[in-house]
Structures are given as C-alpha cells and as structure tokens.
Amino acid sequence: MDSGTRWNATRQRLYDAAVSLMAEQGFSATTVEEIAERAGVAKGTVYYNFSSKTGLLEALLRHGVGLLSASLEQAAADAAGRGGGRPEVLDAMIRAGLVFADRCPAFAQLYVAELWRTSRPWHATLTAVRRQVVAVVEEALRGGAGPGGPEWPGGPGSGWPDEDADVSLTASAVVGTLLTTALDWKAFQPERPLEEVHGALSRLLRGRIGGSGRSG
C-alpha cells in the first residue's frame, strides 16, 4: 500500500469518526481527542490532515455532499439514458437520495442539523455545498443535461413541472423534503422497506410538482 492510499484510508476513518460523533452529540461537544480515538489514530493525525476541527467539518460537508450530488447526477443520467422524461428522472433521483441516506444516515443527520446554524464559521462552505446539491435537482426539473446538452423528454409545453412553478425554489423543497423524510424513516419507521418509502415520496413530489395532483 503506497502513502497516497494510506493517507486516503486515514482520512476516511477520520470522516467516519467525526460524522458519527458530531451527529450523536453535536459539533461543540465533540473533541479532537474523541475523533482521533474513534478513528484509531493519534490526535496529531487529525491536525496533520486538517487545520482544525472546523476545517475537518468543512471538508466533511464537501465530501458528503459531493457523494450525494454524484449519486443524484448518476441516477438522473441513467434514467434519461433509458428514455425517461423529467418525472422519471426525478423519481430516480428520489430513490438515489433515499439510498444515500440509508447508507450514510449520520451524515444526512449532521448536514440537515447544520443547515439551521447560520452563524457558524463554516456557513459559507455549507451555503456552497447546499447550492451544489440543489443545482443538480434544479437541472433535472428544467429538463436539460447542462449547457449545450440535450433536452430530456417532457420539455417545455409538456405541463411538467407546472408552468407556474418556481423551479429554483421547488428544487430546494425537493432536497429538503427528501432528506427530512429519509431521517424520519430511519429514526421512527426503520421497519419500512426502502421501496415503500420511495413510492410514497415519489407520488407526493411528482404529483405536487406536476400540478393538479398529476403524477407525471
């Protein structure tokens, strides 16, 4: 194993330890010593990889949201590649988001909790990563694959999303509803299978975004 691989493995252990501790007891109550102990490394290793505990959290937010955004983008691309229109693309992204939250519940909990703490030193980082994931959904709702890319089926004039919809705000609402629903599922209804949660949330979001209760 080369030094780069060891460094990445160490960094991942620090990510995992920090996110679980901060989700359990909050950022302020979590010490660098606790992070190092749970990661199985020396305290100095934390500072070797990150400038501070705040720096670790900022890196954690960028890393986690990057993984979530990539999952949503891949789901959207796969659905569009199968000939799906915007409703089908959104449906695939909803499922991908639930899968992510199922696999990384501590990060989802930490991310949602930090959204409300606007006075924190890392607020600028949080604002940027929030915009990153919302932009992925917004692009899907607009029905394009980025500047110059092909438009997905169900484009302008299709009635989906609803013509009166504020797409930017709707995308924010989709992300918020997705993560909040995922957290409620994992905390209070873990016995429900993913497909059941996905089906219920998909019907809700697709119907509301399409207007007049339409499902697509």
Coordinates of N, CA and C in Angstrom, one line a residue:
M1 N 0.9 -1.2 0.0 CA 0.0 0.0 0.0 C 0.9 1.2 0.0
D2 N 0.7 2.2 -1.0 CA 1.5 3.3 -1.0 C 1.0 4.4 -0.1
S3 N 1.8 5.5 0.0 CA 1.5 6.5 1.0 C 0.2 7.2 0.7
G4 N -0.1 7.4 -0.6 CA -1.4 8.0 -1.0 C -2.6 7.2 -0.6
T5 N -2.5 5.9 -0.7 CA -3.6 5.0 -0.3 C -3.8 5.0 1.2
R6 N -2.6 5.0 1.9 CA -2.7 5.1 3.4 C -3.3 6.4 3.8
W7 N -2.9 7.5 3.1 CA -3.5 8.8 3.5 C -5.0 8.9 3.3
N8 N -5.5 8.3 2.2 CA -6.9 8.3 1.9 C -7.6 7.5 2.9
A9 N -7.1 6.3 3.3 CA -7.7 5.4 4.2 C -7.8 6.1 5.6
T10 N -6.7 6.8 6.0 CA -6.8 7.5 7.3 C -7.8 8.7 7.2
R11 N -7.8 9.4 6.2 CA -8.8 10.5 6.0 C -10.2 10.0 6.1
Q12 N -10.5 8.8 5.5 CA -11.8 8.2 5.5 C -12.2 7.8 6.9
R13 N -11.2 7.3 7.7 CA -11.5 6.9 9.1 C -11.9 8.2 9.9
L14 N -11.2 9.2 9.6 CA -11.4 10.5 10.3 C -12.8 11.0 10.0
Y15 N -13.2 11.0 8.7 CA -14.5 11.4 8.2 C -15.6 10.6 9.0
D16 N -15.4 9.2 9.0 CA -16.4 8.4 9.6 C -16.5 8.6 11.1
A17 N -15.4 8.8 11.8 CA -15.4 9.0 13.2 C -16.1 10.4 13.5
A18 N -15.7 11.4 12.8 CA -16.2 12.8 13.0 C -17.7 12.9 12.8
V19 N -18.1 12.3 11.7 CA -19.6 12.5 11.3 C -20.4 11.7 12.3
S20 N -20.0 10.5 12.8 CA -20.8 9.8 13.7 C -20.8 10.5 15.1
L21 N -19.7 11.0 15.5 CA -19.7 11.7 16.8 C -20.5 13.0 16.8
M22 N -20.3 13.8 15.7 CA -21.0 15.1 15.6 C -22.5 14.9 15.4
A23 N -22.9 13.8 14.7 CA -24.3 13.6 14.6 C -24.9 13.1 16.0
E24 N -24.1 12.4 16.8 CA -24.6 11.9 18.0 C -24.7 13.0 19.1
Q25 N -23.6 13.9 19.1 CA -23.6 14.8 20.3 C -23.3 16.3 19.9
G26 N -23.3 16.6 18.6 CA -23.1 18.0 18.2 C -21.6 18.3 18.0
F27 N -21.4 19.4 17.2 CA -20.0 19.8 16.9 C -19.3 20.3 18.1
S28 N -19.9 21.1 18.9 CA -19.2 21.8 20.1 C -18.8 20.7 21.1
A29 N -19.7 19.7 21.3 CA -19.4 18.7 22.3 C -18.4 17.7 21.9
T30 N -18.1 17.6 20.6 CA -17.2 16.6 20.1 C -15.7 17.2 20.1
T31 N -14.8 16.5 20.7 CA -13.4 16.9 20.8 C -12.6 16.2 19.8
V32 N -11.5 16.8 19.5 CA -10.5 16.2 18.5 C -10.0 14.9 19.1
E33 N -9.8 14.9 20.4 CA -9.4 13.6 21.1 C -10.3 12.5 20.8
E34 N -11.6 12.8 20.9 CA -12.6 11.7 20.7 C -12.6 11.3 19.2
I35 N -12.5 12.2 18.3 CA -12.4 11.9 16.9 C -11.2 10.9 16.6
A36 N -10.1 11.3 17.2 CA -8.9 10.5 17.0 C -9.0 9.1 17.6
E37 N -9.6 9.1 18.8 CA -9.8 7.8 19.5 C -10.7 6.9 18.7
R38 N -11.8 7.4 18.2 CA -12.7 6.6 17.5 C -12.1 6.2 16.1
A39 N -11.3 7.0 15.5 CA -10.7 6.7 14.2 C -9.5 5.8 14.4
G40 N -9.1 5.6 15.6 CA -7.9 4.8 15.9 C -6.6 5.3 15.4
V41 N -6.5 6.7 15.6 CA -5.2 7.4 15.2 C -4.8 8.3 16.3
A42 N -3.6 8.8 16.2 CA -3.1 9.8 17.1 C -3.8 11.1 16.9
K43 N -3.9 11.9 18.0 CA -4.5 13.2 17.9 C -3.8 14.1 16.8
G44 N -2.5 14.0 16.8 CA -1.8 14.8 15.8 C -2.1 14.5 14.4
T45 N -2.6 13.3 14.1 CA -3.0 12.9 12.7 C -4.2 13.7 12.3
V46 N -5.1 14.1 13.2 CA -6.2 15.0 12.8 C -5.7 16.3 12.3
Y47 N -4.7 16.9 13.0 CA -4.2 18.2 12.6 C -3.3 18.1 11.4
Y48 N -2.7 16.9 11.2 CA -1.9 16.7 10.0 C -2.7 16.7 8.7
N49 N -3.9 16.2 8.8 CA -4.8 16.1 7.7 C -5.7 17.3 7.5
F50 N -6.0 18.0 8.7 CA -6.9 19.1 8.7 C -6.3 20.2 9.6
S51 N -6.6 21.4 9.2 CA -6.0 22.5 10.0 C -6.6 22.6 11.4
S52 N -7.9 22.2 11.6 CA -8.6 22.3 12.8 C -9.9 21.5 12.8
K53 N -10.6 21.5 13.9 CA -11.8 20.7 13.9 C -12.8 21.4 13.0
T54 N -12.8 22.7 12.9 CA -13.7 23.4 11.9 C -13.3 23.0 10.5
G55 N -12.0 22.9 10.2 CA -11.5 22.5 8.9 C -12.0 21.1 8.5
L56 N -12.0 20.2 9.5 CA -12.5 18.9 9.4 C -13.9 18.8 9.0
L57 N -14.7 19.6 9.7 CA -16.2 19.7 9.4 C -16.4 20.2 8.0
E58 N -15.7 21.2 7.6 CA -15.9 21.8 6.3 C -15.5 20.8 5.2
A59 N -14.4 20.1 5.4 CA -14.1 19.0 4.5 C -15.1 17.9 4.5
L60 N -15.6 17.6 5.6 CA -16.7 16.6 5.7 C -17.9 16.9 5.0
L61 N -18.3 18.2 5.1 CA -19.5 18.7 4.4 C -19.3 18.6 2.8
R62 N -18.1 19.0 2.4 CA -17.8 19.0 1.0 C -17.8 17.5 0.5
H63 N -17.2 16.7 1.2 CA -17.1 15.3 0.8 C -18.4 14.6 0.8
G64 N -19.2 14.7 1.8 CA -20.5 14.1 1.9 C -21.5 14.6 0.8
V65 N -21.6 15.9 0.7 CA -22.5 16.5 -0.3 C -22.0 16.1 -1.7
G66 N -20.7 16.1 -1.9 CA -20.1 15.6 -3.2 C -20.6 14.2 -3.5
L67 N -20.6 13.3 -2.6 CA -21.1 12.0 -2.8 C -22.6 12.0 -3.1
L68 N -23.3 12.8 -2.4 CA -24.8 12.8 -2.6 C -25.1 13.4 -4.0
S69 N -24.4 14.5 -4.3 CA -24.6 15.1 -5.7 C -24.3 14.1 -6.8
A70 N -23.2 13.4 -6.6 CA -22.8 12.5 -7.6 C -23.8 11.3 -7.8
S71 N -24.3 10.9 -6.7 CA -25.4 9.9 -6.7 C -26.6 10.3 -7.5
L72 N -27.0 11.6 -7.2 CA -28.2 12.1 -7.9 C -27.9 12.3 -9.3
E73 N -26.8 12.8 -9.7 CA -26.4 13.0 -11.1 C -26.4 11.7 -11.9
Q74 N -25.8 10.7 -11.3 CA -25.7 9.4 -11.9 C -27.1 8.8 -12.1
A75 N -28.0 9.0 -11.1 CA -29.3 8.4 -11.2 C -30.1 9.2 -12.3
A76 N -29.9 10.5 -12.4 CA -30.6 11.3 -13.4 C -30.1 10.9 -14.8
A77 N -28.8 10.7 -15.0 CA -28.2 10.3 -16.3 C -28.7 9.0 -16.7
D78 N -28.8 8.0 -15.8 CA -29.2 6.7 -16.1 C -30.7 6.7 -16.5
A79 N -31.5 7.4 -15.8 CA -32.9 7.5 -16.1 C -33.1 8.1 -17.5
A80 N -32.4 9.2 -17.8 CA -32.5 9.9 -19.1 C -32.0 9.0 -20.2
G81 N -31.0 8.2 -19.9 CA -30.4 7.3 -20.9 C -31.4 6.2 -21.2
R82 N -32.3 5.9 -20.3 CA -33.3 4.9 -20.6 C -34.5 5.5 -21.3
G83 N -34.4 6.8 -21.7 CA -35.5 7.4 -22.4 C -36.5 8.1 -21.4
G84 N -36.2 8.2 -20.1 CA -37.1 8.8 -19.2 C -37.2 10.3 -19.3
G85 N -38.4 10.8 -19.1 CA -38.5 12.3 -19.1 C -38.3 12.8 -17.7
R86 N -38.6 14.1 -17.5 CA -38.3 14.7 -16.2 C -39.0 14.0 -15.0
P87 N -40.2 13.6 -15.1 CA -40.8 12.9 -14.0 C -40.0 11.6 -13.6
E88 N -39.6 10.9 -14.6 CA -38.8 9.6 -14.4 C -37.4 9.9 -13.8
V89 N -36.9 11.0 -14.3 CA -35.6 11.4 -13.8 C -35.7 11.8 -12.3
L90 N -36.7 12.6 -12.0 CA -36.9 13.0 -10.6 C -37.1 11.7 -9.7
D91 N -37.9 10.8 -10.2 CA -38.2 9.6 -9.5 C -36.9 8.8 -9.2
A92 N -36.0 8.7 -10.2 CA -34.7 8.0 -10.0 C -33.9 8.8 -9.0
M93 N -33.9 10.1 -9.0 CA -33.1 10.9 -8.0 C -33.6 10.7 -6.6
I94 N -35.0 10.7 -6.5 CA -35.5 10.5 -5.1 C -35.1 9.1 -4.6
R95 N -35.1 8.1 -5.4 CA -34.6 6.8 -4.9 C -33.1 6.9 -4.5
A96 N -32.3 7.5 -5.4 CA -30.9 7.6 -5.1 C -30.6 8.4 -3.8
G97 N -31.4 9.4 -3.6 CA -31.2 10.2 -2.3 C -31.6 9.3 -1.1
L98 N -32.6 8.5 -1.2 CA -33.0 7.7 -0.1 C -32.0 6.6 0.2
V99 N -31.4 6.0 -0.9 CA -30.4 5.0 -0.8 C -29.2 5.7 -0.1
F100 N -28.8 6.9 -0.5 CA -27.7 7.6 0.2 C -27.9 7.8 1.7
A101 N -29.1 8.2 2.0 CA -29.4 8.5 3.4 C -29.5 7.1 4.2
D102 N -29.9 6.1 3.5 CA -29.9 4.8 4.2 C -28.5 4.3 4.5
R103 N -27.6 4.6 3.6 CA -26.2 4.2 3.8 C -25.4 5.1 4.7
C104 N -25.7 6.4 4.7 CA -25.0 7.4 5.4 C -25.9 8.2 6.3
P105 N -26.7 7.6 7.2 CA -27.7 8.3 8.0 C -27.0 9.4 8.9
A106 N -25.8 9.1 9.4 CA -25.2 10.1 10.3 C -24.9 11.4 9.5
F107 N -24.4 11.2 8.3 CA -24.0 12.4 7.6 C -25.3 13.2 7.2
A108 N -26.4 12.5 6.8 CA -27.6 13.2 6.5 C -28.1 13.9 7.7
Q109 N -28.0 13.3 8.9 CA -28.5 14.0 10.1 C -27.6 15.2 10.4
L110 N -26.3 15.1 10.3 CA -25.4 16.2 10.5 C -25.7 17.4 9.6
Y111 N -25.8 17.0 8.3 CA -26.0 18.1 7.3 C -27.3 18.8 7.5
V112 N -28.4 18.1 7.8 CA -29.7 18.8 8.0 C -29.6 19.7 9.3
A113 N -29.0 19.2 10.3 CA -28.8 19.9 11.5 C -28.1 21.2 11.3
E114 N -27.0 21.2 10.6 CA -26.1 22.3 10.4 C -26.8 23.4 9.5
L115 N -27.8 23.0 8.7 CA -28.4 24.0 7.8 C -29.0 25.1 8.6
W116 N -29.4 24.9 9.9 CA -30.1 25.9 10.7 C -29.1 26.7 11.5
R117 N -27.9 26.4 11.5 CA -26.9 27.1 12.3 C -26.1 28.1 11.4
T118 N -26.8 29.2 11.1 CA -26.3 30.2 10.1 C -25.2 31.0 10.6
S119 N -24.9 31.0 11.9 CA -23.8 31.9 12.5 C -22.5 31.1 12.6
R120 N -22.5 29.9 12.2 CA -21.2 29.1 12.3 C -20.2 29.6 11.4
P121 N -18.9 29.4 11.7 CA -17.8 29.8 10.8 C -17.8 29.1 9.5
W122 N -18.4 27.9 9.4 CA -18.4 27.2 8.1 C -19.7 27.5 7.3
H123 N -20.4 28.5 7.6 CA -21.7 28.8 6.9 C -21.5 29.0 5.4
A124 N -20.4 29.7 5.0 CA -20.1 29.9 3.6 C -19.9 28.5 2.9
T125 N -19.2 27.6 3.5 CA -19.0 26.3 3.0 C -20.3 25.6 2.8
L126 N -21.1 25.7 3.9 CA -22.4 25.0 3.9 C -23.3 25.5 2.8
T127 N -23.3 26.9 2.6 CA -24.1 27.5 1.6 C -23.7 27.0 0.2
A128 N -22.4 26.9 0.0 CA -21.9 26.4 -1.3 C -22.3 25.0 -1.6
V129 N -22.1 24.1 -0.6 CA -22.5 22.7 -0.9 C -24.0 22.5 -1.0
R130 N -24.7 23.3 -0.2 CA -26.2 23.2 -0.4 C -26.6 23.6 -1.8
R131 N -26.0 24.6 -2.3 CA -26.3 25.1 -3.7 C -25.9 24.0 -4.7
Q132 N -24.8 23.3 -4.4 CA -24.3 22.2 -5.3 C -25.4 21.2 -5.5
V133 N -25.9 20.7 -4.4 CA -26.9 19.6 -4.5 C -28.2 20.0 -5.0
V134 N -28.7 21.3 -4.6 CA -29.9 21.8 -5.2 C -29.8 22.0 -6.7
A135 N -28.7 22.4 -7.1 CA -28.5 22.7 -8.6 C -28.7 21.4 -9.4
V136 N -28.3 20.3 -8.8 CA -28.4 19.0 -9.5 C -29.9 18.7 -9.8
V137 N -30.7 19.0 -8.7 CA -32.2 18.7 -8.9 C -32.8 19.8 -9.8
E138 N -32.3 21.0 -9.6 CA -32.9 22.1 -10.5 C -32.6 21.8 -12.0
E139 N -31.5 21.3 -12.3 CA -31.2 20.9 -13.7 C -32.1 19.9 -14.2
A140 N -32.4 18.9 -13.3 CA -33.3 17.8 -13.7 C -34.7 18.3 -14.0
L141 N -35.2 19.3 -13.1 CA -36.5 19.8 -13.3 C -36.6 20.7 -14.5
R142 N -35.5 21.3 -14.9 CA -35.5 22.1 -16.1 C -35.4 21.2 -17.4
G143 N -35.0 20.0 -17.2 CA -35.1 19.0 -18.3 C -33.9 19.1 -19.2
G144 N -32.7 19.5 -18.7 CA -31.5 19.5 -19.6 C -30.4 18.8 -18.9
A145 N -29.4 18.6 -19.8 CA -28.2 17.9 -19.3 C -27.0 18.9 -19.2
G146 N -27.4 20.1 -18.9 CA -26.3 21.1 -18.7 C -26.3 22.0 -20.0
P147 N -25.5 23.1 -20.0 CA -25.4 24.0 -21.1 C -25.0 23.2 -22.4
G148 N -25.8 23.4 -23.4 CA -25.5 22.7 -24.7 C -25.9 21.3 -24.7
G149 N -26.4 20.7 -23.6 CA -26.7 19.3 -23.6 C -28.1 19.1 -24.2
P150 N -28.5 17.8 -24.4 CA -29.8 17.5 -25.0 C -30.9 17.8 -23.9
E151 N -32.1 18.1 -24.4 CA -33.2 18.2 -23.5 C -33.8 16.9 -23.3
W152 N -34.2 16.6 -22.1 CA -34.9 15.3 -21.9 C -36.3 15.3 -22.3
P153 N -36.9 14.2 -22.6 CA -38.3 14.1 -23.0 C -39.2 14.8 -21.9
G154 N -40.3 15.4 -22.4 CA -41.2 16.1 -21.4 C -40.7 17.5 -21.2
G155 N -40.3 18.2 -22.2 CA -39.7 19.5 -22.1 C -40.7 20.6 -22.0
P156 N -40.4 21.8 -22.4 CA -41.3 22.9 -22.3 C -42.6 22.6 -23.1
G157 N -43.7 23.0 -22.4 CA -45.0 22.7 -23.0 C -45.6 21.4 -22.6
S158 N -44.9 20.6 -21.9 CA -45.4 19.3 -21.5 C -46.3 19.4 -20.3
G159 N -46.3 20.5 -19.6 CA -47.1 20.6 -18.4 C -46.4 20.1 -17.2
W160 N -45.1 19.8 -17.3 CA -44.4 19.2 -16.1 C -42.9 19.7 -16.1
P161 N -42.5 20.4 -15.1 CA -43.2 20.9 -14.0 C -44.4 21.8 -14.3
D162 N -45.2 22.1 -13.4 CA -46.3 23.0 -13.5 C -45.7 24.3 -14.1
E163 N -46.4 24.9 -15.0 CA -45.9 26.2 -15.6 C -45.7 27.3 -14.7
D164 N -46.5 27.3 -13.6 CA -46.3 28.4 -12.6 C -45.3 28.1 -11.5
A165 N -44.6 26.9 -11.6 CA -43.6 26.5 -10.6 C -42.4 27.4 -10.6
D166 N -41.9 27.7 -9.5 CA -40.6 28.4 -9.3 C -39.6 27.2 -9.2
V167 N -38.9 27.0 -10.3 CA -38.1 25.8 -10.4 C -36.9 25.8 -9.3
S168 N -36.3 26.9 -9.1 CA -35.2 27.0 -8.1 C -35.7 26.7 -6.7
L169 N -36.8 27.3 -6.3 CA -37.4 27.1 -5.0 C -37.9 25.6 -4.9
T170 N -38.5 25.1 -6.0 CA -39.0 23.8 -6.0 C -37.9 22.8 -5.8
A171 N -36.7 23.0 -6.4 CA -35.6 22.1 -6.3 C -35.1 22.1 -4.8
S172 N -35.1 23.3 -4.2 CA -34.7 23.4 -2.8 C -35.7 22.6 -1.9
A173 N -37.0 22.7 -2.2 CA -38.0 22.0 -1.5 C -37.9 20.4 -1.7
V174 N -37.5 20.0 -2.9 CA -37.3 18.6 -3.1 C -36.2 18.0 -2.3
V175 N -35.1 18.7 -2.3 CA -33.9 18.3 -1.5 C -34.3 18.2 0.0
G176 N -34.9 19.3 0.5 CA -35.3 19.4 1.9 C -36.3 18.3 2.3
T177 N -37.3 18.1 1.5 CA -38.3 17.0 1.7 C -37.7 15.6 1.7
L178 N -36.8 15.4 0.7 CA -36.1 14.1 0.6 C -35.3 13.8 1.8
L179 N -34.5 14.7 2.3 CA -33.6 14.4 3.4 C -34.4 14.3 4.7
T180 N -35.4 15.2 4.9 CA -36.2 15.1 6.1 C -37.0 13.8 6.2
T181 N -37.6 13.4 5.1 CA -38.3 12.2 5.0 C -37.4 11.0 5.3
A182 N -36.2 11.0 4.7 CA -35.2 10.0 5.0 C -34.9 9.9 6.4
L183 N -34.6 11.0 7.1 CA -34.3 11.0 8.5 C -35.4 10.5 9.4
D184 N -36.7 10.9 9.0 CA -37.8 10.4 9.8 C -38.0 8.9 9.6
W185 N -37.8 8.4 8.4 CA -37.8 7.0 8.1 C -36.8 6.2 9.0
K186 N -35.6 6.7 8.9 CA -34.5 5.9 9.7 C -34.7 6.0 11.2
A187 N -35.2 7.1 11.7 CA -35.4 7.3 13.1 C -36.6 6.7 13.7
F188 N -37.8 6.8 12.9 CA -39.0 6.4 13.5 C -39.8 5.2 12.8
Q189 N -39.4 4.9 11.6 CA -40.0 3.9 10.8 C -39.0 3.0 10.1
P190 N -38.0 2.6 10.8 CA -36.9 1.8 10.1 C -37.4 0.5 9.5
E191 N -38.5 0.0 10.0 CA -39.1 -1.3 9.5 C -39.6 -1.2 8.1
R192 N -39.9 0.0 7.7 CA -40.5 0.2 6.3 C -39.4 -0.1 5.3
P193 N -39.6 -0.8 4.3 CA -38.6 -1.1 3.2 C -38.4 0.2 2.4
L194 N -37.2 0.3 1.8 CA -36.9 1.5 1.0 C -37.9 1.7 -0.1
E195 N -38.3 0.7 -0.8 CA -39.2 0.8 -1.9 C -40.5 1.4 -1.5
E196 N -41.0 1.1 -0.3 CA -42.2 1.6 0.2 C -42.1 3.1 0.4
V197 N -41.0 3.6 1.1 CA -40.8 5.0 1.3 C -40.6 5.7 0.0
H198 N -39.8 5.1 -0.9 CA -39.6 5.7 -2.2 C -40.9 5.9 -3.0
G199 N -41.8 4.9 -3.0 CA -43.1 5.0 -3.7 C -43.9 6.1 -3.1
A200 N -44.0 6.2 -1.8 CA -44.9 7.3 -1.2 C -44.3 8.7 -1.5
L201 N -43.0 8.8 -1.3 CA -42.4 10.2 -1.6 C -42.4 10.5 -3.0
S202 N -42.2 9.6 -3.9 CA -42.3 9.9 -5.3 C -43.7 10.3 -5.8
R203 N -44.7 9.6 -5.3 CA -46.1 10.0 -5.6 C -46.4 11.4 -5.1
L204 N -45.9 11.7 -3.9 CA -46.2 13.1 -3.4 C -45.5 14.2 -4.2
L205 N -44.2 14.0 -4.4 CA -43.4 15.0 -5.1 C -43.7 15.2 -6.6
R206 N -43.9 14.1 -7.2 CA -44.2 14.1 -8.7 C -45.6 14.7 -8.9
G207 N -46.5 14.4 -8.0 CA -47.9 14.9 -8.1 C -47.9 16.4 -7.9
R208 N -47.2 16.9 -6.8 CA -47.3 18.3 -6.5 C -46.5 19.1 -7.5
I209 N -45.4 18.7 -8.0 CA -44.6 19.4 -8.9 C -45.3 19.5 -10.3
G210 N -46.0 18.4 -10.6 CA -46.7 18.4 -11.9 C -48.0 19.3 -11.9
G211 N -48.5 19.6 -10.7 CA -49.7 20.5 -10.6 C -50.9 19.6 -10.7
S212 N -52.0 20.1 -10.0 CA -53.3 19.5 -10.0 C -53.3 18.0 -9.6
G213 N -52.3 17.6 -8.8 CA -52.2 16.2 -8.4 C -51.8 15.2 -9.4
R214 N -51.4 15.7 -10.6 CA -50.9 14.8 -11.6 C -49.7 14.1 -11.2
S215 N -49.5 12.8 -11.6 CA -48.3 12.1 -11.2 C -47.3 12.0 -12.3
G216 N -47.4 12.7 -13.4 CA -46.4 12.7 -14.4 C -47.0 13.0 -15.8

